[in-house]
mmCIF file of C-alpha atoms in Angstrom:
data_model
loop_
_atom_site.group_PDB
_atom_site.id
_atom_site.type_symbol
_atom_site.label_atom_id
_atom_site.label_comp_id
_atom_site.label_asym_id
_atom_site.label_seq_id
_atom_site.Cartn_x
_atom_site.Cartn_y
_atom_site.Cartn_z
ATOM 1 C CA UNK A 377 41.686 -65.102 -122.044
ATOM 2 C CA UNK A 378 40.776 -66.378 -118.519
ATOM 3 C CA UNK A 379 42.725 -68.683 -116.793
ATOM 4 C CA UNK A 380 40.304 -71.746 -116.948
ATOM 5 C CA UNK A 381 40.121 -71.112 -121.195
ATOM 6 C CA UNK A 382 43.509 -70.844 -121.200
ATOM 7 C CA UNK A 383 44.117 -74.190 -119.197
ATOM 8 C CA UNK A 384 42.085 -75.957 -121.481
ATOM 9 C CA UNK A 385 43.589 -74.637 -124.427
ATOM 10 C CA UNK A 386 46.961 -76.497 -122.694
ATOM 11 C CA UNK A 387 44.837 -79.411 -122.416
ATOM 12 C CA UNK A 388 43.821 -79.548 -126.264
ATOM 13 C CA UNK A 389 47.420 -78.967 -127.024
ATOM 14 C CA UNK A 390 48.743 -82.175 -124.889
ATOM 15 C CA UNK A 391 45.926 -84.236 -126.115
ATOM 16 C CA UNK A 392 46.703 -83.341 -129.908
ATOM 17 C CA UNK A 393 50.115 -84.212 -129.093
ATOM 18 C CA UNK A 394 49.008 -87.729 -127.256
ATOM 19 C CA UNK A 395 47.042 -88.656 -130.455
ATOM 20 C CA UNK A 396 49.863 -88.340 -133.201
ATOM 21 C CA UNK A 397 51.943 -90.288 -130.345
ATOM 22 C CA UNK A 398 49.258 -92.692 -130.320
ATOM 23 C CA UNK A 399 49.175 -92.695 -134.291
ATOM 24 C CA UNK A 400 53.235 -93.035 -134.780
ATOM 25 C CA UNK A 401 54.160 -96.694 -136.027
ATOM 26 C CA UNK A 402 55.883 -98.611 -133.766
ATOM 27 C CA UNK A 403 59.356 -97.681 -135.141
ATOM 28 C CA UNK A 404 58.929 -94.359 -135.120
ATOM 29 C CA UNK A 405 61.669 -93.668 -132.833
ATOM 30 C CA UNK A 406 62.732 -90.135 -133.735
ATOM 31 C CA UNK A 407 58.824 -88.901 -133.983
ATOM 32 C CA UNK A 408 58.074 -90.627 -131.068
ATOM 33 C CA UNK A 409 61.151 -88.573 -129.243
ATOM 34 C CA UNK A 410 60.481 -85.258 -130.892
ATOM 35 C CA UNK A 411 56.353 -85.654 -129.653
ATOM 36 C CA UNK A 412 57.883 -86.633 -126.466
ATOM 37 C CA UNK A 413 59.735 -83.249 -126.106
ATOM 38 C CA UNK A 414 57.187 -81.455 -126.874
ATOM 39 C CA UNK A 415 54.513 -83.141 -124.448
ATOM 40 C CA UNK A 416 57.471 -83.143 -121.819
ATOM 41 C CA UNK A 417 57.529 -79.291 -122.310
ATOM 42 C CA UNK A 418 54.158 -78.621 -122.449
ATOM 43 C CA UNK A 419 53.121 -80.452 -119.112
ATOM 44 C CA UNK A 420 56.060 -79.303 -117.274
ATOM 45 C CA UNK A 421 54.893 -75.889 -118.039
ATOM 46 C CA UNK A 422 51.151 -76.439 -117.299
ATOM 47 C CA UNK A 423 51.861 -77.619 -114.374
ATOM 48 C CA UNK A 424 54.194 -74.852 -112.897
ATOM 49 C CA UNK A 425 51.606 -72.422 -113.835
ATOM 50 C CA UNK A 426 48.631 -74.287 -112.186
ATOM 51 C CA UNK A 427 50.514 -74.795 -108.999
ATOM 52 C CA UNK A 428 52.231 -71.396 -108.860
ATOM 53 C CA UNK A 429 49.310 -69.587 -110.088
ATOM 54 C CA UNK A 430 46.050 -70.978 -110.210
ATOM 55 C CA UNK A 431 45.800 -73.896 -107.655
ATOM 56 C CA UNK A 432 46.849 -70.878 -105.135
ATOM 57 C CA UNK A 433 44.213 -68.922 -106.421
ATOM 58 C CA UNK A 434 41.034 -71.285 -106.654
ATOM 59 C CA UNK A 435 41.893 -72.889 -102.981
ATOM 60 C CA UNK A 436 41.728 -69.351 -102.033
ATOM 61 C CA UNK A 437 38.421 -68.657 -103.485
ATOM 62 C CA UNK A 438 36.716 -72.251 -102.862
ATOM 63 C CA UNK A 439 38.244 -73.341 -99.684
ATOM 64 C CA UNK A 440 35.837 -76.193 -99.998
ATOM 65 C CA UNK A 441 37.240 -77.611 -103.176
ATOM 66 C CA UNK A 442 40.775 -78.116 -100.647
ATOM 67 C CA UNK A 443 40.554 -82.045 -101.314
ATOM 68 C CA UNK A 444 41.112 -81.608 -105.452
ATOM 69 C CA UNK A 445 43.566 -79.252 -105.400
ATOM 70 C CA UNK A 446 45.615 -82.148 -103.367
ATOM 71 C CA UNK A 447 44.654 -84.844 -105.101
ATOM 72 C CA UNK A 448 45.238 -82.713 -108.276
ATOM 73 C CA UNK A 449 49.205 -81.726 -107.024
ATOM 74 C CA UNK A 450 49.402 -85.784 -106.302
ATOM 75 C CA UNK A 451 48.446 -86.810 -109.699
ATOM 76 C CA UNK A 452 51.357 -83.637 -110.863
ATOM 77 C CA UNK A 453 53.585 -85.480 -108.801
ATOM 78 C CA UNK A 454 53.392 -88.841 -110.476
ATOM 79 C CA UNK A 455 53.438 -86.982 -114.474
ATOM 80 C CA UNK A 456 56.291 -85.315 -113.327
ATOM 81 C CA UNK A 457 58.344 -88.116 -112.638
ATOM 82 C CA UNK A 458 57.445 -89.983 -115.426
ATOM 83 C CA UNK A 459 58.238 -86.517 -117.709
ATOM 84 C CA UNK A 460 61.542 -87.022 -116.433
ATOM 85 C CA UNK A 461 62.385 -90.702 -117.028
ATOM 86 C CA UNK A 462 60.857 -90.430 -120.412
ATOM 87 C CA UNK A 463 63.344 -87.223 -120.798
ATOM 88 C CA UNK A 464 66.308 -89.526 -120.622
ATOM 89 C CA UNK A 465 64.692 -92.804 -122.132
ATOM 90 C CA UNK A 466 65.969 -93.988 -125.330
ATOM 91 C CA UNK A 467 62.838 -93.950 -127.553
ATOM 92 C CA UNK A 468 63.753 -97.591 -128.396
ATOM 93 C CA UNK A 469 64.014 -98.512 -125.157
ATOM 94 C CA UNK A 470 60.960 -101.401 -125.144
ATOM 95 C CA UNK A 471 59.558 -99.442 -121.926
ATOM 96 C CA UNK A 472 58.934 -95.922 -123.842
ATOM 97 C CA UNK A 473 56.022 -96.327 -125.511
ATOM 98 C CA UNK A 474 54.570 -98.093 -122.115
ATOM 99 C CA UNK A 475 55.538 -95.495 -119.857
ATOM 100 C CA UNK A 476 54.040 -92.996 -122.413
ATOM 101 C CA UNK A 477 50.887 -94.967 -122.802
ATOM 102 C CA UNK A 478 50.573 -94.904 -118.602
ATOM 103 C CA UNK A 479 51.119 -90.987 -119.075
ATOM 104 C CA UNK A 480 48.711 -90.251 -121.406
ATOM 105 C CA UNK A 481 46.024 -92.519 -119.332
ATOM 106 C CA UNK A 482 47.719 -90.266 -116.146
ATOM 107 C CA UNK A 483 47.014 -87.101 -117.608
ATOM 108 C CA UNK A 484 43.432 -87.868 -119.436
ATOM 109 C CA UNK A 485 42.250 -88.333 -116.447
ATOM 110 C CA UNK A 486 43.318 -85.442 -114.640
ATOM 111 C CA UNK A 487 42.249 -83.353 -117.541
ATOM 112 C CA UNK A 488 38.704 -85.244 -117.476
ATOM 113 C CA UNK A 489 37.891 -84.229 -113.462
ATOM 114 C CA UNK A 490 39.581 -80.780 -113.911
ATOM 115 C CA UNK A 491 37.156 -79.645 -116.813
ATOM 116 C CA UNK A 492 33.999 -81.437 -115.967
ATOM 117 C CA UNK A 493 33.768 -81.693 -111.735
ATOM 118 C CA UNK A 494 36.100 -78.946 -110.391
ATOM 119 C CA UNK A 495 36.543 -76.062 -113.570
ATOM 120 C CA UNK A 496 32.705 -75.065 -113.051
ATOM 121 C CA UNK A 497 32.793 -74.662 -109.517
ATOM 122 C CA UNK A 498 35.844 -72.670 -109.740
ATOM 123 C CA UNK A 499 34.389 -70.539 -112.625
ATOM 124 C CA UNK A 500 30.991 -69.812 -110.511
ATOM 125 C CA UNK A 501 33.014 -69.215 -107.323
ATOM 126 C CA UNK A 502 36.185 -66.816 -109.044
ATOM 127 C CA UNK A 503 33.825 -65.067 -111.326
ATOM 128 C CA UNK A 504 35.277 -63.477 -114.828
ATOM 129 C CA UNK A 505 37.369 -60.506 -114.147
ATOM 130 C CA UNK A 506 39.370 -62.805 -111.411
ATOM 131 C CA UNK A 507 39.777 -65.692 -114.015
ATOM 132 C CA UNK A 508 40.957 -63.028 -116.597
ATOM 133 C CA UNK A 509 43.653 -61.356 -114.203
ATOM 134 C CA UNK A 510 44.882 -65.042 -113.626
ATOM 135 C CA UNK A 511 44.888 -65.936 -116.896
ATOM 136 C CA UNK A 512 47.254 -63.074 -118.109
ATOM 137 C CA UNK A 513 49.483 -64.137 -115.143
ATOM 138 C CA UNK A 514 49.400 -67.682 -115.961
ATOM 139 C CA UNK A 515 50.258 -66.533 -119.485
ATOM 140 C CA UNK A 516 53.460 -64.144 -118.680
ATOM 141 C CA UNK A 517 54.288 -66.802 -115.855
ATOM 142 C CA UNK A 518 54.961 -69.502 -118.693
ATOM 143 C CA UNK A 519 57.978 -67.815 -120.013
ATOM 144 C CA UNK A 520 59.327 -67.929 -116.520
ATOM 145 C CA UNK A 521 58.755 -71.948 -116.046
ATOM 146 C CA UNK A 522 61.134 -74.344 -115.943
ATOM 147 C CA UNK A 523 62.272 -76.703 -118.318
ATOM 148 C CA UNK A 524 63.117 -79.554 -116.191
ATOM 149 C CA UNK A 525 59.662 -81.522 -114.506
ATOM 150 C CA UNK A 526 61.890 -81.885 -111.250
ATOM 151 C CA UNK A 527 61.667 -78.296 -110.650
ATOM 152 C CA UNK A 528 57.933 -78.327 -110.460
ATOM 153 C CA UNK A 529 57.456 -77.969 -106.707
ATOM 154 C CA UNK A 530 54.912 -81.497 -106.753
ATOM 155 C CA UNK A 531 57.686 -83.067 -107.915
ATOM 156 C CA UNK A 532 59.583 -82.814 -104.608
ATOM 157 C CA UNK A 533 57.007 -83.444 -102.474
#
């Protein structure tokens, strides 16, 4: 799998997550916590591997696309930090299901200039073979990723 497929693979997981958040009733505290863990895993994940991996990679290749890989480690920074208050908010807590709503509006729109202004430059500029090597990195990297968002290097910045 290359690395852009398997990116937006990661990207149809998260969103199928968002929408049974999004479908939960409103006192659905312990499936709203359990589809928070899962989303809180996921991202923190995604994001290691893009910015260990791939961010490295496709700045390399398309030194002109320099400006989205920053603004795309930005917008990690501010998921990351949200992943990590909603880790240790009480899913009753009346600001959960607000601070998840502004994450899944966060991360939409990440996911919405990744795959339709920057992924098809990338893909034209890396080429196959080069999106396949960093896609079976990105793969064996993910067992290697942390579990806490904090240790995402965006998150320190």
């Amino acid at each position: 799998m290359d690395g852009i497929v398997l990116l937006k693979e990661d990207h149809k997981t998260v969103e199928k997550l968002f929408k049974q958040f999004e479908k939960a009733g409103e006192n659905a505290h312990a499936e709203k916590r359990k589809i928070a863990d899962r989303v809180i895993g996921e991202l923190t994940t995604h994001t290691w591997i893009e910015e260990k991996i791939f961010y490295p990679a496709a700045r390399e290749a398309a030194p002109d696309d320099k400006d989205h890989v920053l603004e795309s480690v930005e917008e990690h920074h501010v998921v990351l930090w949200m992943l990590s208050e909603l880790k240790d908010l009480d899913p009753s807590d009346e600001r959960f299901d607000a601070k998840m709503t502004v994450l899944i509006e966060n991360v939409r729109h990440h996911v919405e200039e990744e795959e339709k202004e920057w992924f098809p430059d990338v893909r034209k500029t890396m080429g196959r073979n080069r999106l396949v090597e960093l896609g079976e990195q990105m793969e064996a990297a993910k067992e290697k990723a942390p579990g806490d968002p904090l240790a995402v290097p965006s998150a320190d910045r």
